[in-house]
Coordinates of C-alpha atoms in Angstrom, one line a residue:
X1 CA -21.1 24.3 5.8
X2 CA -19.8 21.7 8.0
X3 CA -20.2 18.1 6.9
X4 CA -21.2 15.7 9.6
X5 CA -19.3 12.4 10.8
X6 CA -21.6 10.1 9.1
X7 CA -21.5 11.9 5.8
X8 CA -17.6 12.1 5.9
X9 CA -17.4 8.3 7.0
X10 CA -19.7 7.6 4.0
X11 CA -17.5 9.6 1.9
X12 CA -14.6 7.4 2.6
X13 CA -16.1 4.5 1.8
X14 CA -16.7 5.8 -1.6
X15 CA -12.7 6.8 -1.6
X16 CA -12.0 3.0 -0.5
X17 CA -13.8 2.4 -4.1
X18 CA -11.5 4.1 -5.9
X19 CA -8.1 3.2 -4.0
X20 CA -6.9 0.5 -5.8
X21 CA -4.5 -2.3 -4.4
X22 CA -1.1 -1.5 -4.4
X23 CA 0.5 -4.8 -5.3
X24 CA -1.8 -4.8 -8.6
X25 CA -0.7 -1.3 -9.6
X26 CA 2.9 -1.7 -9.3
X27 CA 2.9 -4.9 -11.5
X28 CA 0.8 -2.6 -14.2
X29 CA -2.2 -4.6 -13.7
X30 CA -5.0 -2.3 -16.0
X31 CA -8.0 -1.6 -13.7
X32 CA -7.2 -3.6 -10.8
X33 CA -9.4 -4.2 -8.0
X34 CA -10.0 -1.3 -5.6
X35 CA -9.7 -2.1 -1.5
X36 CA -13.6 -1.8 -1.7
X37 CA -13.8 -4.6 -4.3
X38 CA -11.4 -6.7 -1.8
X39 CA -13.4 -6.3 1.5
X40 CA -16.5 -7.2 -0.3
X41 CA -15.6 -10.6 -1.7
X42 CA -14.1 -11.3 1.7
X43 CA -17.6 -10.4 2.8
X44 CA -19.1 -12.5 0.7
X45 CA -16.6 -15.6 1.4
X46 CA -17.4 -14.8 5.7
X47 CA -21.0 -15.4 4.8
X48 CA -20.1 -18.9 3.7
X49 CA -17.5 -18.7 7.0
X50 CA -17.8 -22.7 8.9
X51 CA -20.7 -22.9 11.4
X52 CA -18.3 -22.9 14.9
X53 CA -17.5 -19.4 13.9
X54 CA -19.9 -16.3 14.6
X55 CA -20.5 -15.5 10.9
X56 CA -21.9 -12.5 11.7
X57 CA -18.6 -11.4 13.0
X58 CA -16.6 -12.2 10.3
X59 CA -18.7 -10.6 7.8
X60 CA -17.9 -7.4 9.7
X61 CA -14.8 -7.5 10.1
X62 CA -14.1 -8.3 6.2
X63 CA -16.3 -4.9 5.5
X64 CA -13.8 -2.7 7.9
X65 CA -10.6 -5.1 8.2
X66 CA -8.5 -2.6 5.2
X67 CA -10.8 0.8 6.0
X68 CA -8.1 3.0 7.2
X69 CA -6.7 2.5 3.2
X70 CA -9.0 4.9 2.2
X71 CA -7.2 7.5 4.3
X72 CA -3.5 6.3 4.1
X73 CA -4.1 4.4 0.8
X74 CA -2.7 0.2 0.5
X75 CA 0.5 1.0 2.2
X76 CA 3.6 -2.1 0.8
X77 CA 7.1 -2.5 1.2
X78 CA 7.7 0.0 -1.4
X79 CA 6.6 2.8 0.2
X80 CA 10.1 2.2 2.7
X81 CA 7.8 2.3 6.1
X82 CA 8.4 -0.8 8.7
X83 CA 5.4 -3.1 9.7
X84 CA 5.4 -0.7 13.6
X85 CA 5.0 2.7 11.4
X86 CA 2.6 0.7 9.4
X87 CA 0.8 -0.4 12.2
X88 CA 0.4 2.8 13.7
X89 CA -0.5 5.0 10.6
X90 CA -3.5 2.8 10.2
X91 CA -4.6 2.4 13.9
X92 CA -4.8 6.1 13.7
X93 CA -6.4 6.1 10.5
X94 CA -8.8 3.7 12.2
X95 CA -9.2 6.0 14.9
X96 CA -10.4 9.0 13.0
X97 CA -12.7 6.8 11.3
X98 CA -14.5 5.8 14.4
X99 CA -14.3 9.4 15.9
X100 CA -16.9 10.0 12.3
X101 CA -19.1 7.8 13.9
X102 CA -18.8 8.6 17.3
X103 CA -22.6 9.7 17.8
X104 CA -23.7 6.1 16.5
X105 CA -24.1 3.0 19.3
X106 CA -21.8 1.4 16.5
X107 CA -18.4 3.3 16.9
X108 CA -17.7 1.0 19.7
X109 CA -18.6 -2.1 18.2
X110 CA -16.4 -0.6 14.7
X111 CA -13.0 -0.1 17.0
X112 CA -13.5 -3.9 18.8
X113 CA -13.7 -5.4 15.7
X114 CA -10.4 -3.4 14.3
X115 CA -8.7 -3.6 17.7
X116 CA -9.7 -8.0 17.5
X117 CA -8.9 -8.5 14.1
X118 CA -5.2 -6.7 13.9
X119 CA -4.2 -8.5 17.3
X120 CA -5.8 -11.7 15.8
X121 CA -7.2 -12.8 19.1
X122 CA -10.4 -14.4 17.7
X123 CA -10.9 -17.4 15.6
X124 CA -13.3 -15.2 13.6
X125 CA -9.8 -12.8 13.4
X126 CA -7.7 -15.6 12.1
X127 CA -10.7 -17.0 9.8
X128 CA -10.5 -13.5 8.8
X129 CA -7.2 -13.5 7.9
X130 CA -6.9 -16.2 5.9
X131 CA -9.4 -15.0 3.9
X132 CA -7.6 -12.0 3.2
X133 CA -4.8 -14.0 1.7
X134 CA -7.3 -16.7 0.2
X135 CA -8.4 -13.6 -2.0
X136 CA -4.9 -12.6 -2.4
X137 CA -4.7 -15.9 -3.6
X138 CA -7.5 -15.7 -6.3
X139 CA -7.3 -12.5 -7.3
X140 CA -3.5 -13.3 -8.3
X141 CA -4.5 -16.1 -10.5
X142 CA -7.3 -14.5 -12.0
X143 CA -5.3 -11.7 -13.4
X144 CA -2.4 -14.4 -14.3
X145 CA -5.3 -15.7 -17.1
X146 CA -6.8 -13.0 -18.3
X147 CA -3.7 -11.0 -18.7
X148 CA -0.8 -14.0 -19.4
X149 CA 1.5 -13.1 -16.9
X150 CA 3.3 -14.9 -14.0
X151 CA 2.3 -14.0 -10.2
X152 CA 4.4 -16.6 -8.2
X153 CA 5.4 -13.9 -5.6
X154 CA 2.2 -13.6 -4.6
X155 CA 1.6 -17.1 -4.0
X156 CA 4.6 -17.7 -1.8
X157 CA 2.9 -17.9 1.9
X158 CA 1.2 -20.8 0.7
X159 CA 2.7 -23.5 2.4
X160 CA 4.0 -21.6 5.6
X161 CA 0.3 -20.2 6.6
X162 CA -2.4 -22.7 8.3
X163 CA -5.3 -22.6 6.9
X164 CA -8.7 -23.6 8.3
X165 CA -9.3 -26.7 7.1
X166 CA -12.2 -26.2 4.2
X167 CA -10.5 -23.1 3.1
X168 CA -7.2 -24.8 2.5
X169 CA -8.8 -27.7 0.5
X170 CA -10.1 -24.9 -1.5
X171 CA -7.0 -23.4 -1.4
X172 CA -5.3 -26.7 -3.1
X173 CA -8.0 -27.1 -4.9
X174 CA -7.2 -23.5 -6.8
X175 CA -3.3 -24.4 -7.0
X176 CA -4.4 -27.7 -8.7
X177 CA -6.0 -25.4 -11.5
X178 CA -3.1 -22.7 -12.0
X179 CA -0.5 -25.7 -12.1
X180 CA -2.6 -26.8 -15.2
X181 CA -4.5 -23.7 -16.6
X182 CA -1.9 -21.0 -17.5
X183 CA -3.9 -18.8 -19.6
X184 CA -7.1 -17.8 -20.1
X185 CA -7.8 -20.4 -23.0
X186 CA -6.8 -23.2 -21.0
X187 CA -9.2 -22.6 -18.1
X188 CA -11.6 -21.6 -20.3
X189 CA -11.1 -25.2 -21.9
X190 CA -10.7 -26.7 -18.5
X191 CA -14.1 -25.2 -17.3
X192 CA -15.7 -26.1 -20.6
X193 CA -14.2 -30.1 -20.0
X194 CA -16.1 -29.9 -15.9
X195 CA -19.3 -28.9 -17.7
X196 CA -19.0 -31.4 -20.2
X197 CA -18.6 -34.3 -17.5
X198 CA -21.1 -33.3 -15.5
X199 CA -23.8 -33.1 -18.3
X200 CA -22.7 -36.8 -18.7
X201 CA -22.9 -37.5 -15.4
X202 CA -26.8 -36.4 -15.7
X203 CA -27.6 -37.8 -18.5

């Protein structure tokens, strides 16, 4: 029995479930997030996207932007393949993809938003972007506290990248916290010191 498009593209969404991110596995990060976990907090970030941007777009383009991983898997550095062979091993990834869908008025929309967000020629597409490292960003520090370990390296492109300006105050904002809560304890304590002061605020 043949399997249609849209069954097989559904089945690789569930495969981009269970790819996990590369950069997690090699520094023996237990569990780490999977590619689906990443494009859905990017999702979720796009829905609170600034209101000059078409937040509709970015939301899309978060849900596809690392898609082809779940046919090539989170391709790195390691793996000894240059950014061009990179590039084209997921365009063609992408490609089969949208032939899946080919049948649905959407496969056209599905390659514009790839083809816009890898040549970054949107502001959505650059929004989009920094989101990507934004949750880089986050999800680095999140497993520095729970699991006491040091992630500088992923925190280097910090300053050379701009940053949309509410996104990078939330940006500083996070690097403000990780210069003073190094372990879980200490941003447990430092959350438990924001709730206190605000109750006394309200009081």
């Amino acid at each position: 029995m043949e399997i249609s498009g849209m069954l097989n593209f559904f089945l690789h969404l569930g495969q981009a479930k269970r790819t996990y991110r590369s950069g997690w596995v090699l520094r023996g990060i237990k569990e780490p997030e999977s590619i689906a976990d990443h494009m859905y907090r990017m999702s979720m970030m796009a829905f609170l996207a600034p209101n000059n941007l078409d937040r509709s777009k970015c939301i899309e383009m978060c849900l596809i932007h690392d898609l082809a991983e779940s046919i090539v898997g989170d391709l790195t550095p390691h793996d000894n393949i240059s950014k061009e062979q990179k590039f084209l091993i997921e365009k063609q990834a992408f490609e089969k993809l949208e032939s899946l869908i080919k049948e649905n008025y959407n496969s056209d929309r599905f390659i514009q938003l790839v083809d816009e967000y890898t040549s970054h020629s949107s502001a959505e597409a650059k929004y989009v972007k920094n989101l990507d490292l934004f949750d880089m960003y986050l999800q680095a520090y999140e497993y520095e506290i729970l699991n006491n370990i040091k992630l500088d390296e992923f925190f280097s492109s910090i300053d050379s990248i701009q940053f949309e300006p509410n996104l990078k105050e939330i940006i500083d904002e996070l690097m403000k916290i990780k210069a003073i809560c190094t372990n879980f304890h200490k941003f447990i304590d430092y959350l438990f010191q924001i709730w206190f002061e605000l109750n006394r605020i309200n009081t």
